[in-house]
XYZ file of C-alpha atoms in Angstrom:
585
model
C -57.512 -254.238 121.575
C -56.117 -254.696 117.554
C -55.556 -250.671 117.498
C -51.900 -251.114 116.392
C -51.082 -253.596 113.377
C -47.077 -254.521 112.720
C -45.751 -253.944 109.031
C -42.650 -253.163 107.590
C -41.791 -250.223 106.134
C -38.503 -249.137 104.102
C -37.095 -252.247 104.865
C -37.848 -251.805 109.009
C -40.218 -253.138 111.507
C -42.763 -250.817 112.722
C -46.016 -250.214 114.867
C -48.566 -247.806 112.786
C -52.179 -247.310 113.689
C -54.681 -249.312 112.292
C -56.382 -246.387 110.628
C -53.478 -246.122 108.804
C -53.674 -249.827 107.262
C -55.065 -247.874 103.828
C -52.684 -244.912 103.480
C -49.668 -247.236 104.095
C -51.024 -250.125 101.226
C -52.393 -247.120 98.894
C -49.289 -244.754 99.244
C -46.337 -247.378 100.198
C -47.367 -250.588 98.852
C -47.456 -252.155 102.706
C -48.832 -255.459 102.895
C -50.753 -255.369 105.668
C -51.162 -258.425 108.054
C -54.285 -260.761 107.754
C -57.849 -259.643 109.853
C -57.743 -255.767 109.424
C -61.086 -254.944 109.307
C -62.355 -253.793 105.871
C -63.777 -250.285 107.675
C -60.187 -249.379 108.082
C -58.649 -250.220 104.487
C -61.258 -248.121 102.434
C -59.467 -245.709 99.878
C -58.702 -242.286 101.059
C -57.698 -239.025 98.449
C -54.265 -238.314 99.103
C -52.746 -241.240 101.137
C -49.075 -240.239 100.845
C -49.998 -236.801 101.166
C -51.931 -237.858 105.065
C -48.547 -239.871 105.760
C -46.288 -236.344 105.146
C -48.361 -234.146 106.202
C -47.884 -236.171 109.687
C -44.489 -236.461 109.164
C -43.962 -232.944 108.949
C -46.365 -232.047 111.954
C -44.364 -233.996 114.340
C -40.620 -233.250 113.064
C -39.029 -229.619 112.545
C -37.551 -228.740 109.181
C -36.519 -231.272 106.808
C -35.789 -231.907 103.718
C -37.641 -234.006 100.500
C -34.759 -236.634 101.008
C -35.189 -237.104 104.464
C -38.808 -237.585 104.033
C -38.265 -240.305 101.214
C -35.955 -241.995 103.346
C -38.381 -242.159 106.495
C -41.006 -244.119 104.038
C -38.690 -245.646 101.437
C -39.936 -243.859 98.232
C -38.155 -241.933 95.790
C -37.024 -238.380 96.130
C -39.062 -237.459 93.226
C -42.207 -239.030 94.122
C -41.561 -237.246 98.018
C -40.835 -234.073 96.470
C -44.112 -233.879 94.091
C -46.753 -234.698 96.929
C -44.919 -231.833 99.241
C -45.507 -229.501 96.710
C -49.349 -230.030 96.311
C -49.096 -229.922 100.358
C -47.326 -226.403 100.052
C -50.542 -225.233 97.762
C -52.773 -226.207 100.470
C -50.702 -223.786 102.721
C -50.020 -227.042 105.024
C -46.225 -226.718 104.408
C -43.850 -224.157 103.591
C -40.025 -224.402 101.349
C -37.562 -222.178 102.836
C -33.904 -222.476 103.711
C -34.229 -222.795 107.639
C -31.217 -224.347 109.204
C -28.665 -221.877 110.144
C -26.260 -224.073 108.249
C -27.533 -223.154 105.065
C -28.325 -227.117 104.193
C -30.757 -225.960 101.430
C -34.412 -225.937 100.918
C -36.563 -227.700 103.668
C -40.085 -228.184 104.030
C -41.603 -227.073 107.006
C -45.000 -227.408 108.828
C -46.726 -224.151 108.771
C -48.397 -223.701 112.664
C -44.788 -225.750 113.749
C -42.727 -222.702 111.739
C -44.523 -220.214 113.593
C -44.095 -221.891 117.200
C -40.342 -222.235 115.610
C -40.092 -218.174 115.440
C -42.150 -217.602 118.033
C -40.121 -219.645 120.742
C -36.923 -218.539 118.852
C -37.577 -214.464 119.026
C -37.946 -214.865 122.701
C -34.562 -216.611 123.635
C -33.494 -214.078 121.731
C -34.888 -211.481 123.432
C -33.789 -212.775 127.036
C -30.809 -213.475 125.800
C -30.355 -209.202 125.408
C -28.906 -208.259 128.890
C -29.713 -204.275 129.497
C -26.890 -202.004 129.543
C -26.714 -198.414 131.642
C -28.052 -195.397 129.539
C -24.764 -194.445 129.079
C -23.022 -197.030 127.315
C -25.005 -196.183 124.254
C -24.220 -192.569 124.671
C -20.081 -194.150 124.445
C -21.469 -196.541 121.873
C -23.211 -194.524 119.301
C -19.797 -191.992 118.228
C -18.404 -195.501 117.851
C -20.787 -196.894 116.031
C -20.881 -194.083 113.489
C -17.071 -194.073 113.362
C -15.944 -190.744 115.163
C -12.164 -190.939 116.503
C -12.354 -194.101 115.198
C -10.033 -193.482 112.268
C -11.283 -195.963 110.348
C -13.055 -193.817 107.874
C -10.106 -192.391 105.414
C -10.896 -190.606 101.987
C -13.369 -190.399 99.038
C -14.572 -193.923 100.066
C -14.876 -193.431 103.796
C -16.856 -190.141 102.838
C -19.080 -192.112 100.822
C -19.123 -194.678 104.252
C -20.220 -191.669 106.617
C -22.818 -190.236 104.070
C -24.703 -193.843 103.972
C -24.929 -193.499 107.657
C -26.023 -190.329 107.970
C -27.883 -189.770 104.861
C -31.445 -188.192 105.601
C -30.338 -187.206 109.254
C -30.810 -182.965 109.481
C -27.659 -181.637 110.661
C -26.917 -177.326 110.937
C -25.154 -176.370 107.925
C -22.864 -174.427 110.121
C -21.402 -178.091 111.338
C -21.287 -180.309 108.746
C -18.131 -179.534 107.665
C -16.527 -178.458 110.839
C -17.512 -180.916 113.272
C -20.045 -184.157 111.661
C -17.980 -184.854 108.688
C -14.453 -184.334 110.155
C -15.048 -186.664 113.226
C -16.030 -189.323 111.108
C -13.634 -189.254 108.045
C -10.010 -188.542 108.805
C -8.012 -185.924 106.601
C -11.550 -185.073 105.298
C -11.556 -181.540 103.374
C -14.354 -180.449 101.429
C -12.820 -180.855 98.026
C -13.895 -184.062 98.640
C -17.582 -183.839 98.899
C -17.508 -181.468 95.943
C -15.776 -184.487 94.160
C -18.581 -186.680 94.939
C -21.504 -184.257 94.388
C -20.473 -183.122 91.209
C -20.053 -186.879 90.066
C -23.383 -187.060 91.004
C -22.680 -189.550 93.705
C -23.991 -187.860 96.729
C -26.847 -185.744 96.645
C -27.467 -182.523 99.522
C -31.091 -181.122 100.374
C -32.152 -178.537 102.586
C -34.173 -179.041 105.929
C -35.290 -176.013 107.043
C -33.958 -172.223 107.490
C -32.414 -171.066 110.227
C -31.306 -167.418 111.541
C -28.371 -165.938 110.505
C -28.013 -167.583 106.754
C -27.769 -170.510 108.141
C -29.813 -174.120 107.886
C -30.396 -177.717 108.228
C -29.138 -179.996 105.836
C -29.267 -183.696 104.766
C -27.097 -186.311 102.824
C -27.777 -188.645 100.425
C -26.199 -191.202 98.850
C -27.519 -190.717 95.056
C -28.958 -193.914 94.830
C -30.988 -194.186 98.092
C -32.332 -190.233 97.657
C -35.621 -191.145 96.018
C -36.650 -193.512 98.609
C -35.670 -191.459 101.929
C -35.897 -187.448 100.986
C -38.813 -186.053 102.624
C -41.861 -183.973 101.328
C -40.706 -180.529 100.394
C -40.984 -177.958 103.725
C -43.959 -175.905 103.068
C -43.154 -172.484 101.258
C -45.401 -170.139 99.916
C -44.264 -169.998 96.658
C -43.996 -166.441 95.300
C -44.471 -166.066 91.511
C -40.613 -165.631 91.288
C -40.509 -168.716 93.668
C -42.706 -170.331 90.393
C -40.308 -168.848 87.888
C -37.411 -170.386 89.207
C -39.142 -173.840 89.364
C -40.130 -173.450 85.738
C -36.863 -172.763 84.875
C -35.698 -175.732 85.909
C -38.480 -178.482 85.444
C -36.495 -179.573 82.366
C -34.502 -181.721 84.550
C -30.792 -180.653 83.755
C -28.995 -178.690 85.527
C -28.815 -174.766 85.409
C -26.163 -172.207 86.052
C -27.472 -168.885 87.951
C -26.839 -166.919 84.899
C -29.335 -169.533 82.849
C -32.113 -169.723 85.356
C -31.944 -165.506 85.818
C -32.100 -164.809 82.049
C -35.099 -167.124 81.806
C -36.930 -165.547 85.128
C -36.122 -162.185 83.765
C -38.149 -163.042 80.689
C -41.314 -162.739 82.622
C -39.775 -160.866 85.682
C -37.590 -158.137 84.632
C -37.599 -156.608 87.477
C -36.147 -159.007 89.396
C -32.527 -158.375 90.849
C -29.830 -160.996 91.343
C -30.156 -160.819 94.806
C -34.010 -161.122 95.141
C -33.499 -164.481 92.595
C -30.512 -165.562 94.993
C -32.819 -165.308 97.746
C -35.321 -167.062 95.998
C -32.885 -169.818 94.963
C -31.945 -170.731 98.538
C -35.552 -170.230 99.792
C -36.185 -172.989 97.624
C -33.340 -174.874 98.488
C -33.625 -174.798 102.290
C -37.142 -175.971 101.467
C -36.017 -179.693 100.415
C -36.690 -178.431 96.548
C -33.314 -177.767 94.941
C -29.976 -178.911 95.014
C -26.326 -177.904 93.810
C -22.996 -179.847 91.861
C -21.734 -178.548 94.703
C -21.392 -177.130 98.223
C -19.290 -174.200 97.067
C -22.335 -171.553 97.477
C -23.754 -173.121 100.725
C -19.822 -172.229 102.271
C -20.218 -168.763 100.674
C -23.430 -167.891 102.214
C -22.743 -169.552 105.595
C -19.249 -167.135 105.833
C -21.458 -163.966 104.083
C -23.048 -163.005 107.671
C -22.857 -159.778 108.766
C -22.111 -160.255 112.665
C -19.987 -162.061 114.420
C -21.385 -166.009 115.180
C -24.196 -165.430 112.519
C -24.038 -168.991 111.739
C -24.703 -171.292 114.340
C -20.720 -172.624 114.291
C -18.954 -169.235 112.647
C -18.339 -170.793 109.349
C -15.045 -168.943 107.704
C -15.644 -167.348 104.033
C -14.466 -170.283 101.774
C -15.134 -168.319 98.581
C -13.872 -164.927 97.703
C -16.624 -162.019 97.015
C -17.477 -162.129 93.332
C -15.871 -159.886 90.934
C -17.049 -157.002 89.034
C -18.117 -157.485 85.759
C -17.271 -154.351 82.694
C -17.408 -151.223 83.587
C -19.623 -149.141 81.886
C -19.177 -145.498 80.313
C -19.439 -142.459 82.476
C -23.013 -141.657 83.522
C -23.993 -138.500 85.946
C -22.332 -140.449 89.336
C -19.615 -142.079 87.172
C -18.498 -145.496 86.746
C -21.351 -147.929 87.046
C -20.325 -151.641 87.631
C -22.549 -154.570 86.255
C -23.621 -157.755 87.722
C -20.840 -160.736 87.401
C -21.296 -162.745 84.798
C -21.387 -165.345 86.583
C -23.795 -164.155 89.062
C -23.042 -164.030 93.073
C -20.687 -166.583 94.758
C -23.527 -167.931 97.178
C -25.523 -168.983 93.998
C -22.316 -170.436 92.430
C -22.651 -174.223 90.585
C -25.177 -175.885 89.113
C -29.203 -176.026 90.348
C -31.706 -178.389 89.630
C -34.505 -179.800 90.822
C -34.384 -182.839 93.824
C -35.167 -186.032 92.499
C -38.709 -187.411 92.737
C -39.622 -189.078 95.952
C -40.644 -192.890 95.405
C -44.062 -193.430 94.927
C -44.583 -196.787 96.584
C -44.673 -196.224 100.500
C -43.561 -200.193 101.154
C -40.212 -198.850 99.697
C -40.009 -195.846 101.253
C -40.694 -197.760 104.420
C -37.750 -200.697 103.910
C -35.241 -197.957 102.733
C -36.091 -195.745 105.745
C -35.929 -198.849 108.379
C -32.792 -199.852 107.147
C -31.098 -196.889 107.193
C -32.333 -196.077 111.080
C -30.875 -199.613 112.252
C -27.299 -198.588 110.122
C -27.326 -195.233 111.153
C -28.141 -195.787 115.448
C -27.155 -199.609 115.501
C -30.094 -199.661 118.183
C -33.402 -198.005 116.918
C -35.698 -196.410 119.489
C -38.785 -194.267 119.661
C -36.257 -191.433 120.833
C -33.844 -191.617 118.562
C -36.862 -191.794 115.666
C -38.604 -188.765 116.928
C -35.035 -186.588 117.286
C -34.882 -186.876 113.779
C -38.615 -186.043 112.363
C -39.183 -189.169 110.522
C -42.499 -189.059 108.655
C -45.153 -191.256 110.308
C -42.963 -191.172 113.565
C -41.722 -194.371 115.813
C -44.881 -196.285 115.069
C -44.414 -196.142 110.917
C -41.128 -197.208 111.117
C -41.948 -199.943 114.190
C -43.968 -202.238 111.457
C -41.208 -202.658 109.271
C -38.819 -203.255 112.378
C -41.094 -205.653 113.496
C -41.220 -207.485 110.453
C -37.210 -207.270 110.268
C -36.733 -209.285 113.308
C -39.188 -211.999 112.161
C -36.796 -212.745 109.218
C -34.080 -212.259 111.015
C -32.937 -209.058 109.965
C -33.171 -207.188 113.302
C -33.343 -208.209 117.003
C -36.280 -207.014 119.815
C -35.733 -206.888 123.124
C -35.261 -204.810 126.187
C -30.984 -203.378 125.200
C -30.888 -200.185 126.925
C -32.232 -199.768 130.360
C -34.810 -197.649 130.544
C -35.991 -197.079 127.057
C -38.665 -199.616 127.007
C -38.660 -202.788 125.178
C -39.488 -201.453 121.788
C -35.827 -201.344 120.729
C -34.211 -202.911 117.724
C -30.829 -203.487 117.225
C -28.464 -204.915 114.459
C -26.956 -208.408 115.542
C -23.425 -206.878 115.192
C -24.661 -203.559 117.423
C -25.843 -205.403 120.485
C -22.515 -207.423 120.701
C -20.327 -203.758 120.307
C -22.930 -202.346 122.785
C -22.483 -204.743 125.728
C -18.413 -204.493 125.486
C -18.692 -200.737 125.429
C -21.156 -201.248 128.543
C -18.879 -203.808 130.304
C -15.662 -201.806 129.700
C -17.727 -198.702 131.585
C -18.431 -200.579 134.587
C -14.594 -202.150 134.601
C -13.497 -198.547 134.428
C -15.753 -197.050 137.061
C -14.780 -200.561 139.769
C -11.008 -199.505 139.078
C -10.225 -202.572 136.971
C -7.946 -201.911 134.683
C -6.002 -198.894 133.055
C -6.266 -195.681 134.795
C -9.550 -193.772 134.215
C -7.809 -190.922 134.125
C -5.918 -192.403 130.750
C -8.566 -194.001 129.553
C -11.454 -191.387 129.474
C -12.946 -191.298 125.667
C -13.452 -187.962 124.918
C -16.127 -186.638 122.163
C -16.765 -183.275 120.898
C -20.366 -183.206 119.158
C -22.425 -180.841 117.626
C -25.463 -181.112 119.952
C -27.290 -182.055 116.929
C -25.169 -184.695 115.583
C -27.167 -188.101 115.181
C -24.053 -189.750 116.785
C -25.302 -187.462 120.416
C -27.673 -189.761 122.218
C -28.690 -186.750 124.399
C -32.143 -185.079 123.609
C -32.939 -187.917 121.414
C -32.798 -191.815 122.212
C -31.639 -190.445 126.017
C -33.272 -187.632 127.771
C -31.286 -184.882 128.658
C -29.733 -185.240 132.352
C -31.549 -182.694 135.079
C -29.138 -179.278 134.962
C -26.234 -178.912 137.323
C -26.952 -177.759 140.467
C -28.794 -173.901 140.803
C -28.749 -173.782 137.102
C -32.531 -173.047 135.207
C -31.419 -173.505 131.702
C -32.239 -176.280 129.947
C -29.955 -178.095 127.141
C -31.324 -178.808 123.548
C -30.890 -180.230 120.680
C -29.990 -176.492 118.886
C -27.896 -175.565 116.043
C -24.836 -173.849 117.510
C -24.734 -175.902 120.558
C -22.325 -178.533 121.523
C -21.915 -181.608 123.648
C -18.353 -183.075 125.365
C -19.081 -186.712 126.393
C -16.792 -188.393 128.442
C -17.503 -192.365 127.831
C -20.527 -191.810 126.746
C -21.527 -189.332 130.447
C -22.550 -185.242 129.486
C -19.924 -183.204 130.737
C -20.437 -180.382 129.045
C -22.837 -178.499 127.077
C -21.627 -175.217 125.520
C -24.694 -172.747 123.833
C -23.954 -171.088 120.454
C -21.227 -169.355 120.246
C -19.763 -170.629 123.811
C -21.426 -167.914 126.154
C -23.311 -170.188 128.579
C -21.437 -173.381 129.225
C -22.832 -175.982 131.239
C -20.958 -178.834 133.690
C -22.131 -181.764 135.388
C -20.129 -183.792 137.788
C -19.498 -187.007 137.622
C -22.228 -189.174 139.192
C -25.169 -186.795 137.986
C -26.454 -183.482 138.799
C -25.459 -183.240 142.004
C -22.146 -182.360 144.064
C -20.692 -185.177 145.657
C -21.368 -185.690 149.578
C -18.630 -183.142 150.441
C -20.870 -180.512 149.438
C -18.321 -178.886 147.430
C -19.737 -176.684 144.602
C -16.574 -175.801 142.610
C -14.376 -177.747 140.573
C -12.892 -179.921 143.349
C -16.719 -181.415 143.283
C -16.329 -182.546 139.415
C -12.810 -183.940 140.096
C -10.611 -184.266 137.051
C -13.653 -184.566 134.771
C -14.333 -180.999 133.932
C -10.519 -180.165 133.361
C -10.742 -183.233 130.875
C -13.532 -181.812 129.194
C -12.417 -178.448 128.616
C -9.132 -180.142 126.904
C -11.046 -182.095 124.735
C -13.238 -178.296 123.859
C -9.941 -176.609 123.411
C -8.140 -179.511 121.421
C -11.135 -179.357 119.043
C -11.411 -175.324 119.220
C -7.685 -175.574 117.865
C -8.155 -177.809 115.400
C -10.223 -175.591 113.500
C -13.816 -176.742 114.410
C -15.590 -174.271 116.858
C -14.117 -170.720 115.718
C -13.176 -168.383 118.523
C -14.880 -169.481 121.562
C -16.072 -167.101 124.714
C -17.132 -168.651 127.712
C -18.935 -165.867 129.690
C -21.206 -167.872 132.000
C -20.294 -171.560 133.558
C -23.349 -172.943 135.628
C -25.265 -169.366 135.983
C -22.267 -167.763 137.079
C -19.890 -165.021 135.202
C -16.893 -167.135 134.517
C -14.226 -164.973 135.239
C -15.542 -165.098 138.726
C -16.333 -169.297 138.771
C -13.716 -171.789 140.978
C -14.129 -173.731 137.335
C -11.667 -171.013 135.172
C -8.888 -172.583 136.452
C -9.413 -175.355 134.359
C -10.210 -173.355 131.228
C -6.685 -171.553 131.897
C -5.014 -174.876 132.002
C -6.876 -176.190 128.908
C -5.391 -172.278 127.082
C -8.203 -169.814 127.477
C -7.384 -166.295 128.314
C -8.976 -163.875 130.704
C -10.839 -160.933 128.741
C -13.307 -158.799 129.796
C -15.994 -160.398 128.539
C -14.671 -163.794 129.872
C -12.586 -166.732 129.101
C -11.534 -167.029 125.301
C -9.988 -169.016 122.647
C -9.358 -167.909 119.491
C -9.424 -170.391 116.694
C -5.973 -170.266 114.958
């Protein structure tokens, strides 16, 4: 039917279209064979650019080369046509083999069918794991009796991590920070804060002199520190802020001299008050963490922080004494004002302005901090904007590559994203659960993994990317994500929950809520698991994390009275009146 015409092109034989027969003489230099009808030879505007625009429709990345070789012209000439094809948004230049060949060109609908077909063998290539594995997998993940972390530059390692997750005070330095850094000792943060390295912000009050706090590496702090809690702000509250809206910072002695310039009246401890009022707000900060240790060991009772932080600084000193006066000797305020004001203040740094950033920073810190990012683990932590703010950047992660989507943890829905490195570390910790609970290899007993948490600690899936398992059996309280509380995981399964200060403590056995079918209720129905647990309490009560522990209730019953105190005497509690107890050393 003379649709096809033969001609010869880069030195080849080939069959092209007769509607072709112009592009190929205009854009190649083809001679074209005798009787092509003139209809079909008529100039057209951009003949080579037809010819690649074809070429790249029906082929999947390639390069300018390859596409002068296909039609025997010179890289150059190639190169200069796909270029005016890439302004007409018919082609895009990226770097898309995973060889990293160079730049390619790319047909634009073919890229997205590319990406589109790409993101879902992805996706089914993501096999589920239990809930649980990513309870074993997140401690892991975030380094905690990993010993890997070690010194100034592990510190700095943990911080990037965690920086802009609220953790109690109380804990930071007992239980978050040790876990994750071995040999840490808080010399070490004050090293890095007062090099201006890492930056600390308040999150909110809490009772007993205690509070949450946040990390930041110095750097990142603009683009993930949240709006200021809201404060009234007093006049002295204003003061305060005044005196330090020069930008430097300010010893407590400096800021009260200038306050008392238009306060007078005010005392050291009503401008120490107002100091950390402002600081728990999210609107000052200290060189160091000095005053934050002497105000969490300043409380009056017994367990007024949430974790019983020990004094770390002594009481200040008196300053002179002056003369004799009517009731005597009269001492003056320290000069350098109380220890729980001690360092330098100044103000936070500025949040970024541009949201876009903001966004980006705070994505990328979620997917380094959880490994696998999901709308529970988001909401635990009060992110701004919630799952669905950070879900657009996500989203926009995975299509460059950045991230992966898919359906990780059973359970959790299919919004999930997870660092390519995280869902490979995820599925072993998964598969080496399920060898351990078939009874292939070592000996569960010798192999249990063992974490002590603060209840709050990002690295505690519990109450945040996992719900909270339904409470042992006859038992009406509820666990929480509190300050004060903590959490014993046994690979990655709750075994015990323990309420501030250790009063109420809280067992499951093994396979869930309920006793096993014997229908025992004591501790033969948790097996070795709770006697584990309370080890891994005591080991960690020892080692100078919890303070002196009292266990007065286990399940809704008084201890001393519970089939379960066996195991706390075995693990070194004593029987007191009050109930089982472990002093820290």
């Amino acid at each position: 039917y003379k649709r096809q015409i033969r001609v010869r092109i880069a030195g080849q034989d080939h069959w092209a279209a007769v509607e072709d027969a112009g592009r190929l003489r205009d854009a190649l230099g083809t001679a074209l064979p005798v009787g092509v009808p003139e209809a079909f030879t008529e100039p057209v505007k951009d003949p080579l650019g037809d010819l690649l625009a074809r070429f790249a429709r029906t082929h999947g990345p390639f390069t300018s080369a390859q596409a002068a070789g296909r039609f025997g012209l010179g890289t150059a000439v190639t190169d200069g046509a796909l270029h005016r094809l890439a302004a007409n948004g018919r082609v895009v230049q990226g770097e898309f083999h995973p060889s990293g060949i160079g730049q390619e060109w790319c047909e634009t609908t073919g890229l997205r069918r590319l990406r589109r077909r790409s993101l879902a063998a992805l996706r089914h290539e993501l096999e589920p794991v239990a809930p649980p594995a990513l309870a074993a997998f997140l401690p892991q993940w975030q380094h905690i009796g990993t010993h890997s972390l070690r010194g100034v530059d592990g510190l700095v390692r943990a911080v990037e991590q965690l920086q802009g997750a609220p953790v109690p005070a109380s804990a930071l330095e007992r239980l978050v920070l040790p876990g994750r850094v071995t040999g840490y000792s808080p010399a070490m943060l004050d090293e890095l804060t007062a090099s201006g390295e890492i930056v600390w912000a308040g999150a909110g009050a809490l009772p007993g002199k205690d509070g949450w706090i946040s990390l930041y590496v110095a750097d990142a702090a603009p683009l993930l520190l949240p709006a200021p809690h809201p404060l009234e702000l007093s006049p002295l509250h204003q003061a305060v802020l005044e005196a330090l809206a020069g930008g430097y910072g300010l010893f407590f002695r400096q800021i009260s001299d200038q306050v008392r310039a238009s306060h007078p009246e005010a005392a050291d401890a009503q401008l120490a008050d107002a100091v950390w009022d402002l600081a728990w707000s999210g609107r000052l900060t200290n060189d160091t963490l000095a005053p934050l240790r002497s105000l969490l060991g300043s409380g009056r009772t017994a367990g007024a922080t949430a974790h019983r932080a020990k004094r770390a600084v002594p009481r200040g000193r008196y300053g002179a004494l002056t003369g004799r006066s009517g009731a005597g000797l009269r001492p003056t305020a320290s000069r350098g004002g109380p220890p729980t004001v001690a360092g330098r203040w100044s103000l936070l740094p500025a949040p970024e302005p541009e949201p876009t950033h903001r966004a980006h920073a705070l994505a990328r810190t979620l997917l380094d901090r959880h490994g696998v990012v999901t709308r529970g683990a988001v909401a635990a932590e009060g992110v701004e904007g919630g799952f669905s703010a950070a879900y657009r950047v996500l989203s926009v992660f995975e299509e460059s590559g950045q991230a992966r989507r898919g359906y990780v943890v059973e359970g959790l829905g299919a919004a999930q994203f997870a660092m390519e490195g995280a869902v490979d570390r995820l599925r072993a910790v998964g598969n080496a659960r399920e060898r351990a609970i078939a009874g292939d290899g070592p000996d569960p007993k010798d192999s249990r993994r063992a974490a002590v948490l603060a209840a709050a600690d990002p690295a505690n899936a519990y109450g945040a990317a996992l719900p909270w398992p339904e409470p042992p059996p006859g038992v009406t309280h509820k666990p929480g994500r509190k300050a004060g509380s903590l959490v014993v995981l046994l690979d990655g399964d709750l075994a015990l929950y323990m309420e501030r200060g250790g009063k109420t403590l809280l067992a499951w056995p093994p396979d869930g809520p309920q006793a096993d079918e014997s229908g025992e209720s004591g501790e033969g129905a948790y097996g070795g698991r709770f006697q584990a647990a309370t080890q891994a309490l005591a080991q960690a009560a020892r080692a100078g994390a919890l303070g002196t522990v009292t266990v007065e209730r286990i399940n809704g019953s008084a201890a001393l009275s519970s089939p379960m105190g066996s195991a706390l005497e075995a693990a070194g509690f004593h029987a007191t009146p009050r109930g089982w107890r472990l002093r820290a050393p």
